[in-house]
Amino acid sequence: MSRPVALVTGASSGVGRACALGLAERGFDLAVAARRSDELDALARQLGDSCRVMIRCVDLHDPEETARVVPEVVDEFGRLDVLLNIAGIFDIAPLHEMSLGSLQRTLAINTIAPAILVREAWAALAAAPRGVVLNMSSLASIDPFPGAGAYGISKSAIEGLTRSVHVESLAAEAGIEAYSLAAGCIDTPMLRSVLGDIELPAGAEIPMDQFVGIAMDCIEGRRPEARGLPLFVVRDGFATLDSEEALEAIRVLWKA
Ligand SMILES: NC(=O)c1ccc[n+]([C@@H]2O[C@H](COP(=O)([O-])OP(=O)(O)OC[C@H]3O[C@@H](n4cnc5c(N)ncnc54)[C@H](OP(=O)(O)O)[C@@H]3O)[C@@H](O)[C@H]2O)c1
């Protein structure tokens, strides 16, 4: 029997890269997607012979290019078990200064591309022994701090996509599990660019290996209570499905 296959977007950096490494350790073959081929090549070199790797350079801003990715992955491996929609962008701008271009670009990459990938992957995921969609959300879905308007909208929407996958999969008995991980602060180039000089309060940073562990728990079926719902990963050692509890923990953390 062939090994399970995961498609990971955003695999050239940060959370996507770490999840790809975590999946390889767990016996998955990988299709890794992003724009930067040099970073994807470096990841493939790091993975070595531990798994089969397909590199797919794609600009997720382009819906037609995005739609071609999944058929190519299924052609290459003959199956697709897990879709990890991790790629994302964060343009900071207060709502009254937000440009239409920034809003459209944010929604295209953070929300529309994941929905296109779900559409294209549906049949393969439904045919897999355990099909899983894991979408990357953010605490900005419930706590869109000033400047995070477009980003927060896109992350609320990806949580909506997760609910729809869950409900439609149940209705069609497709057996596809859907998860949203709404993360707080993980040390990546994106976080550093957003924070600038702002210092994180003690305990705010979620260690990458802890976050990857939660993602792998979902993918391997150890978080059935989180199916279809956003799981708020608020701080080091604390995650909850309860949005009020998450908001209270954010308030305590940031003393807001
Ligand atoms: N870090 C945090 O604290 C945090 C918290 C909550 C949620 N998140 C979410 O986590 C996800 C990953 O972010 P990160 O923190 O790991 O940041 P990151 O290191 O900057 O990674 C962002 C990834 O998205 C990819 N990407 C961006 N635009 C793309 C495009 N047009 N086409 C294809 N790929 C594109 C980038 O690849 P290329 O540049 O090579 O294309 C890169 O691999 C995002 O969805 C983000 O919203 C992060």
mmCIF file of N, CA, C and O and ligand atoms in Angstrom, residues 9-16 33-37 39 58-61 85-90 105 109-110 136-139 151 155 181-191 208, ligand 1:
data_model
loop_
_atom_site.group_PDB
_atom_site.id
_atom_site.type_symbol
_atom_site.label_atom_id
_atom_site.label_comp_id
_atom_site.label_asym_id
_atom_site.label_seq_id
_atom_site.Cartn_x
_atom_site.Cartn_y
_atom_site.Cartn_z
ATOM 1 N N THR A 9 0.509 24.032 1.622
ATOM 2 C CA THR A 9 0.817 25.353 1.063
ATOM 3 C C THR A 9 1.562 26.171 2.120
ATOM 4 O O THR A 9 1.444 25.910 3.319
ATOM 5 N N GLY A 10 2.352 27.113 1.639
ATOM 6 C CA GLY A 10 3.151 27.914 2.585
ATOM 7 C C GLY A 10 4.334 27.137 3.131
ATOM 8 O O GLY A 10 4.879 27.475 4.186
ATOM 9 N N ALA A 11 4.765 26.112 2.398
ATOM 10 C CA ALA A 11 5.817 25.222 2.919
ATOM 11 C C ALA A 11 7.220 25.809 2.789
ATOM 12 O O ALA A 11 8.178 25.199 3.240
ATOM 13 N N SER A 12 7.327 27.002 2.186
ATOM 14 C CA SER A 12 8.664 27.591 2.031
ATOM 15 C C SER A 12 9.150 28.285 3.298
ATOM 16 O O SER A 12 10.293 28.735 3.354
ATOM 17 N N SER A 13 8.288 28.387 4.332
ATOM 18 C CA SER A 13 8.648 29.219 5.483
ATOM 19 C C SER A 13 7.779 28.861 6.691
ATOM 20 O O SER A 13 6.729 28.212 6.540
ATOM 21 N N GLY A 14 8.227 29.280 7.870
ATOM 22 C CA GLY A 14 7.406 29.313 9.077
ATOM 23 C C GLY A 14 6.583 28.069 9.367
ATOM 24 O O GLY A 14 7.087 26.943 9.378
ATOM 25 N N VAL A 15 5.292 28.290 9.603
ATOM 26 C CA VAL A 15 4.394 27.219 10.057
ATOM 27 C C VAL A 15 4.264 26.117 8.999
ATOM 28 O O VAL A 15 4.283 24.918 9.327
ATOM 29 N N GLY A 16 4.143 26.507 7.726
ATOM 30 C CA GLY A 16 3.973 25.511 6.671
ATOM 31 C C GLY A 16 5.181 24.595 6.565
ATOM 32 O O GLY A 16 5.045 23.378 6.439
ATOM 33 N N ALA A 33 4.071 23.530 -1.573
ATOM 34 C CA ALA A 33 3.720 24.615 -2.492
ATOM 35 C C ALA A 33 3.985 25.980 -1.872
ATOM 36 O O ALA A 33 3.764 26.185 -0.669
ATOM 37 N N ALA A 34 4.452 26.889 -2.710
ATOM 38 C CA ALA A 34 4.682 28.297 -2.359
ATOM 39 C C ALA A 34 5.255 28.942 -3.611
ATOM 40 O O ALA A 34 5.360 28.282 -4.646
ATOM 41 N N ARG A 35 5.646 30.240 -3.514
ATOM 42 C CA ARG A 35 6.241 30.872 -4.701
ATOM 43 C C ARG A 35 7.741 30.639 -4.783
ATOM 44 O O ARG A 35 8.300 30.491 -5.850
ATOM 45 N N ARG A 36 8.438 30.609 -3.641
ATOM 46 C CA ARG A 36 9.909 30.635 -3.672
ATOM 47 C C ARG A 36 10.499 29.238 -3.866
ATOM 48 O O ARG A 36 10.553 28.432 -2.929
ATOM 49 N N SER A 37 10.981 28.995 -5.079
ATOM 50 C CA SER A 37 11.504 27.654 -5.389
ATOM 51 C C SER A 37 12.781 27.362 -4.609
ATOM 52 O O SER A 37 13.023 26.223 -4.221
ATOM 53 N N GLU A 39 13.547 28.158 -1.567
ATOM 54 C CA GLU A 39 13.204 27.704 -0.207
ATOM 55 C C GLU A 39 12.579 26.300 -0.243
ATOM 56 O O GLU A 39 12.810 25.486 0.654
ATOM 57 N N VAL A 58 3.821 27.966 -6.932
ATOM 58 C CA VAL A 58 2.521 28.503 -7.317
ATOM 59 C C VAL A 58 2.313 29.852 -6.639
ATOM 60 O O VAL A 58 2.699 30.046 -5.490
ATOM 61 N N ASP A 59 1.702 30.766 -7.399
ATOM 62 C CA ASP A 59 1.246 32.012 -6.787
ATOM 63 C C ASP A 59 -0.240 31.845 -6.499
ATOM 64 O O ASP A 59 -1.056 31.829 -7.430
ATOM 65 N N LEU A 60 -0.583 31.721 -5.244
ATOM 66 C CA LEU A 60 -1.974 31.442 -4.853
ATOM 67 C C LEU A 60 -2.887 32.639 -5.087
ATOM 68 O O LEU A 60 -4.100 32.530 -4.909
ATOM 69 N N HIS A 61 -2.310 33.738 -5.494
ATOM 70 C CA HIS A 61 -3.126 34.898 -5.858
ATOM 71 C C HIS A 61 -3.846 34.644 -7.187
ATOM 72 O O HIS A 61 -4.860 35.295 -7.488
ATOM 73 N N ASN A 85 -3.907 24.043 4.291
ATOM 74 C CA ASN A 85 -3.932 25.408 3.764
ATOM 75 C C ASN A 85 -3.251 26.323 4.767
ATOM 76 O O ASN A 85 -3.896 26.870 5.667
ATOM 77 N N ILE A 86 -1.935 26.476 4.605
ATOM 78 C CA ILE A 86 -1.171 27.260 5.588
ATOM 79 C C ILE A 86 -0.749 28.621 5.027
ATOM 80 O O ILE A 86 -0.645 29.588 5.772
ATOM 81 N N ALA A 87 -0.511 28.722 3.731
ATOM 82 C CA ALA A 87 0.008 29.979 3.162
ATOM 83 C C ALA A 87 -0.900 31.149 3.521
ATOM 84 O O ALA A 87 -2.131 31.002 3.590
ATOM 85 N N GLY A 88 -0.295 32.300 3.743
ATOM 86 C CA GLY A 88 -1.098 33.477 4.045
ATOM 87 C C GLY A 88 -0.263 34.738 3.993
ATOM 88 O O GLY A 88 0.973 34.683 4.013
ATOM 89 N N ILE A 89 -0.964 35.863 3.914
ATOM 90 C CA ILE A 89 -0.290 37.168 3.988
ATOM 91 C C ILE A 89 -1.025 38.038 5.012
ATOM 92 O O ILE A 89 -2.186 37.776 5.348
ATOM 93 N N PHE A 90 -0.324 39.066 5.477
ATOM 94 C CA PHE A 90 -0.891 39.973 6.479
ATOM 95 C C PHE A 90 -0.471 41.388 6.116
ATOM 96 O O PHE A 90 0.653 41.781 6.361
ATOM 97 N N ARG A 105 -6.297 41.157 -2.421
ATOM 98 C CA ARG A 105 -5.135 40.272 -2.400
ATOM 99 C C ARG A 105 -5.167 39.374 -1.150
ATOM 100 O O ARG A 105 -4.919 38.187 -1.211
ATOM 101 N N ILE A 109 -5.531 35.245 -1.393
ATOM 102 C CA ILE A 109 -4.504 34.288 -0.933
ATOM 103 C C ILE A 109 -4.960 33.537 0.318
ATOM 104 O O ILE A 109 -4.789 32.327 0.431
ATOM 105 N N ASN A 110 -5.564 34.271 1.266
ATOM 106 C CA ASN A 110 -5.884 33.661 2.566
ATOM 107 C C ASN A 110 -7.182 32.863 2.557
ATOM 108 O O ASN A 110 -7.385 32.008 3.416
ATOM 109 N N MET A 136 -5.449 27.184 8.180
ATOM 110 C CA MET A 136 -4.735 28.028 9.139
ATOM 111 C C MET A 136 -5.501 29.320 9.364
ATOM 112 O O MET A 136 -5.610 30.168 8.479
ATOM 113 N N SER A 137 -6.035 29.461 10.574
ATOM 114 C CA SER A 137 -6.705 30.700 10.932
ATOM 115 C C SER A 137 -5.823 31.479 11.906
ATOM 116 O O SER A 137 -4.610 31.233 11.994
ATOM 117 N N SER A 138 -6.426 32.394 12.618
ATOM 118 C CA SER A 138 -5.665 33.280 13.513
ATOM 119 C C SER A 138 -6.604 33.800 14.592
ATOM 120 O O SER A 138 -7.828 33.901 14.370
ATOM 121 N N LEU A 139 -6.023 34.185 15.734
ATOM 122 C CA LEU A 139 -6.849 34.828 16.763
ATOM 123 C C LEU A 139 -7.456 36.131 16.245
ATOM 124 O O LEU A 139 -8.427 36.639 16.811
ATOM 125 N N TYR A 151 -7.054 41.174 7.244
ATOM 126 C CA TYR A 151 -6.547 39.866 7.680
ATOM 127 C C TYR A 151 -7.600 39.149 8.523
ATOM 128 O O TYR A 151 -7.878 37.960 8.321
ATOM 129 N N LYS A 155 -9.529 35.583 7.881
ATOM 130 C CA LYS A 155 -9.414 34.439 8.791
ATOM 131 C C LYS A 155 -10.792 34.014 9.316
ATOM 132 O O LYS A 155 -11.035 32.826 9.522
ATOM 133 N N LEU A 181 -7.121 25.938 12.779
ATOM 134 C CA LEU A 181 -6.305 26.301 13.941
ATOM 135 C C LEU A 181 -6.128 27.815 13.937
ATOM 136 O O LEU A 181 -5.522 28.381 13.019
ATOM 137 N N ALA A 182 -6.706 28.456 14.944
ATOM 138 C CA ALA A 182 -6.647 29.914 15.064
ATOM 139 C C ALA A 182 -5.540 30.250 16.057
ATOM 140 O O ALA A 182 -5.746 30.202 17.270
ATOM 141 N N ALA A 183 -4.370 30.572 15.499
ATOM 142 C CA ALA A 183 -3.183 30.692 16.349
ATOM 143 C C ALA A 183 -2.960 32.115 16.825
ATOM 144 O O ALA A 183 -3.336 33.084 16.165
ATOM 145 N N GLY A 184 -2.321 32.210 17.977
ATOM 146 C CA GLY A 184 -1.797 33.481 18.474
ATOM 147 C C GLY A 184 -0.443 33.736 17.836
ATOM 148 O O GLY A 184 -0.362 33.792 16.601
ATOM 149 N N CYS A 185 0.596 33.840 18.638
ATOM 150 C CA CYS A 185 1.907 34.277 18.125
ATOM 151 C C CYS A 185 2.900 33.122 18.020
ATOM 152 O O CYS A 185 3.245 32.493 19.029
ATOM 153 N N ILE A 186 3.342 32.872 16.810
ATOM 154 C CA ILE A 186 4.373 31.857 16.554
ATOM 155 C C ILE A 186 5.523 32.588 15.858
ATOM 156 O O ILE A 186 5.286 33.368 14.933
ATOM 157 N N ASP A 187 6.727 32.319 16.288
ATOM 158 C CA ASP A 187 7.870 33.079 15.779
ATOM 159 C C ASP A 187 8.177 32.704 14.321
ATOM 160 O O ASP A 187 8.750 31.658 14.045
ATOM 161 N N THR A 188 7.749 33.569 13.406
ATOM 162 C CA THR A 188 7.977 33.358 11.969
ATOM 163 C C THR A 188 8.284 34.727 11.344
ATOM 164 O O THR A 188 8.028 35.760 11.975
ATOM 165 N N PRO A 189 8.741 34.740 10.097
ATOM 166 C CA PRO A 189 8.974 36.046 9.439
ATOM 167 C C PRO A 189 7.707 36.903 9.430
ATOM 168 O O PRO A 189 7.783 38.129 9.614
ATOM 169 N N MET A 190 6.525 36.283 9.248
ATOM 170 C CA MET A 190 5.307 37.092 9.230
ATOM 171 C C MET A 190 5.089 37.767 10.583
ATOM 172 O O MET A 190 4.804 38.963 10.654
ATOM 173 N N LEU A 191 5.212 37.007 11.661
ATOM 174 C CA LEU A 191 4.974 37.593 12.990
ATOM 175 C C LEU A 191 5.948 38.737 13.228
ATOM 176 O O LEU A 191 5.562 39.812 13.704
ATOM 177 N N MET A 208 6.970 26.548 18.197
ATOM 178 C CA MET A 208 6.592 25.928 16.920
ATOM 179 C C MET A 208 6.303 24.433 17.086
ATOM 180 O O MET A 208 5.339 23.918 16.513
HETATM 181 N N1 LIG B 1 3.114 33.371 12.845
HETATM 182 C C1 LIG B 1 2.016 33.638 13.549
HETATM 183 O O1 LIG B 1 2.081 34.136 14.677
HETATM 184 C C2 LIG B 1 0.667 33.310 12.971
HETATM 185 C C3 LIG B 1 -0.456 33.419 13.796
HETATM 186 C C4 LIG B 1 -1.703 33.081 13.299
HETATM 187 C C5 LIG B 1 -1.830 32.638 12.006
HETATM 188 N N2 LIG B 1 -0.732 32.560 11.204
HETATM 189 C C6 LIG B 1 -0.929 32.085 9.843
HETATM 190 O O2 LIG B 1 0.018 31.072 9.573
HETATM 191 C C7 LIG B 1 0.194 30.967 8.171
HETATM 192 C C8 LIG B 1 1.673 30.875 7.860
HETATM 193 O O3 LIG B 1 2.289 32.094 8.228
HETATM 194 P P1 LIG B 1 3.731 32.140 8.920
HETATM 195 O O4 LIG B 1 3.572 32.829 10.195
HETATM 196 O O5 LIG B 1 4.371 30.807 8.864
HETATM 197 O O6 LIG B 1 4.433 33.199 7.941
HETATM 198 P P2 LIG B 1 5.585 33.075 6.867
HETATM 199 O O7 LIG B 1 6.756 32.388 7.463
HETATM 200 O O8 LIG B 1 5.744 34.441 6.323
HETATM 201 O O9 LIG B 1 4.957 32.108 5.740
HETATM 202 C C9 LIG B 1 3.978 32.541 4.855
HETATM 203 C C10 LIG B 1 3.898 31.488 3.768
HETATM 204 O O10 LIG B 1 2.842 31.838 2.846
HETATM 205 C C11 LIG B 1 3.359 31.714 1.541
HETATM 206 N N3 LIG B 1 2.706 32.644 0.634
HETATM 207 C C12 LIG B 1 2.479 33.972 0.822
HETATM 208 N N4 LIG B 1 1.932 34.519 -0.282
HETATM 209 C C13 LIG B 1 1.825 33.517 -1.190
HETATM 210 C C14 LIG B 1 1.340 33.454 -2.522
HETATM 211 N N5 LIG B 1 0.875 34.547 -3.173
HETATM 212 N N6 LIG B 1 1.361 32.268 -3.159
HETATM 213 C C15 LIG B 1 1.843 31.173 -2.547
HETATM 214 N N7 LIG B 1 2.305 31.159 -1.281
HETATM 215 C C16 LIG B 1 2.303 32.329 -0.624
HETATM 216 C C17 LIG B 1 4.847 32.067 1.662
HETATM 217 O O11 LIG B 1 5.564 31.482 0.598
HETATM 218 P P3 LIG B 1 6.305 32.298 -0.584
HETATM 219 O O12 LIG B 1 6.682 33.637 -0.049
HETATM 220 O O13 LIG B 1 7.465 31.420 -0.924
HETATM 221 O O14 LIG B 1 5.279 32.336 -1.656
HETATM 222 C C18 LIG B 1 5.182 31.378 2.975
HETATM 223 O O15 LIG B 1 5.494 30.031 2.755
HETATM 224 C C19 LIG B 1 -0.515 32.176 7.558
HETATM 225 O O16 LIG B 1 -1.769 31.789 7.053
HETATM 226 C C20 LIG B 1 -0.710 33.095 8.749
HETATM 227 O O17 LIG B 1 -1.819 33.939 8.574
HETATM 228 C C21 LIG B 1 0.505 32.877 11.659
#
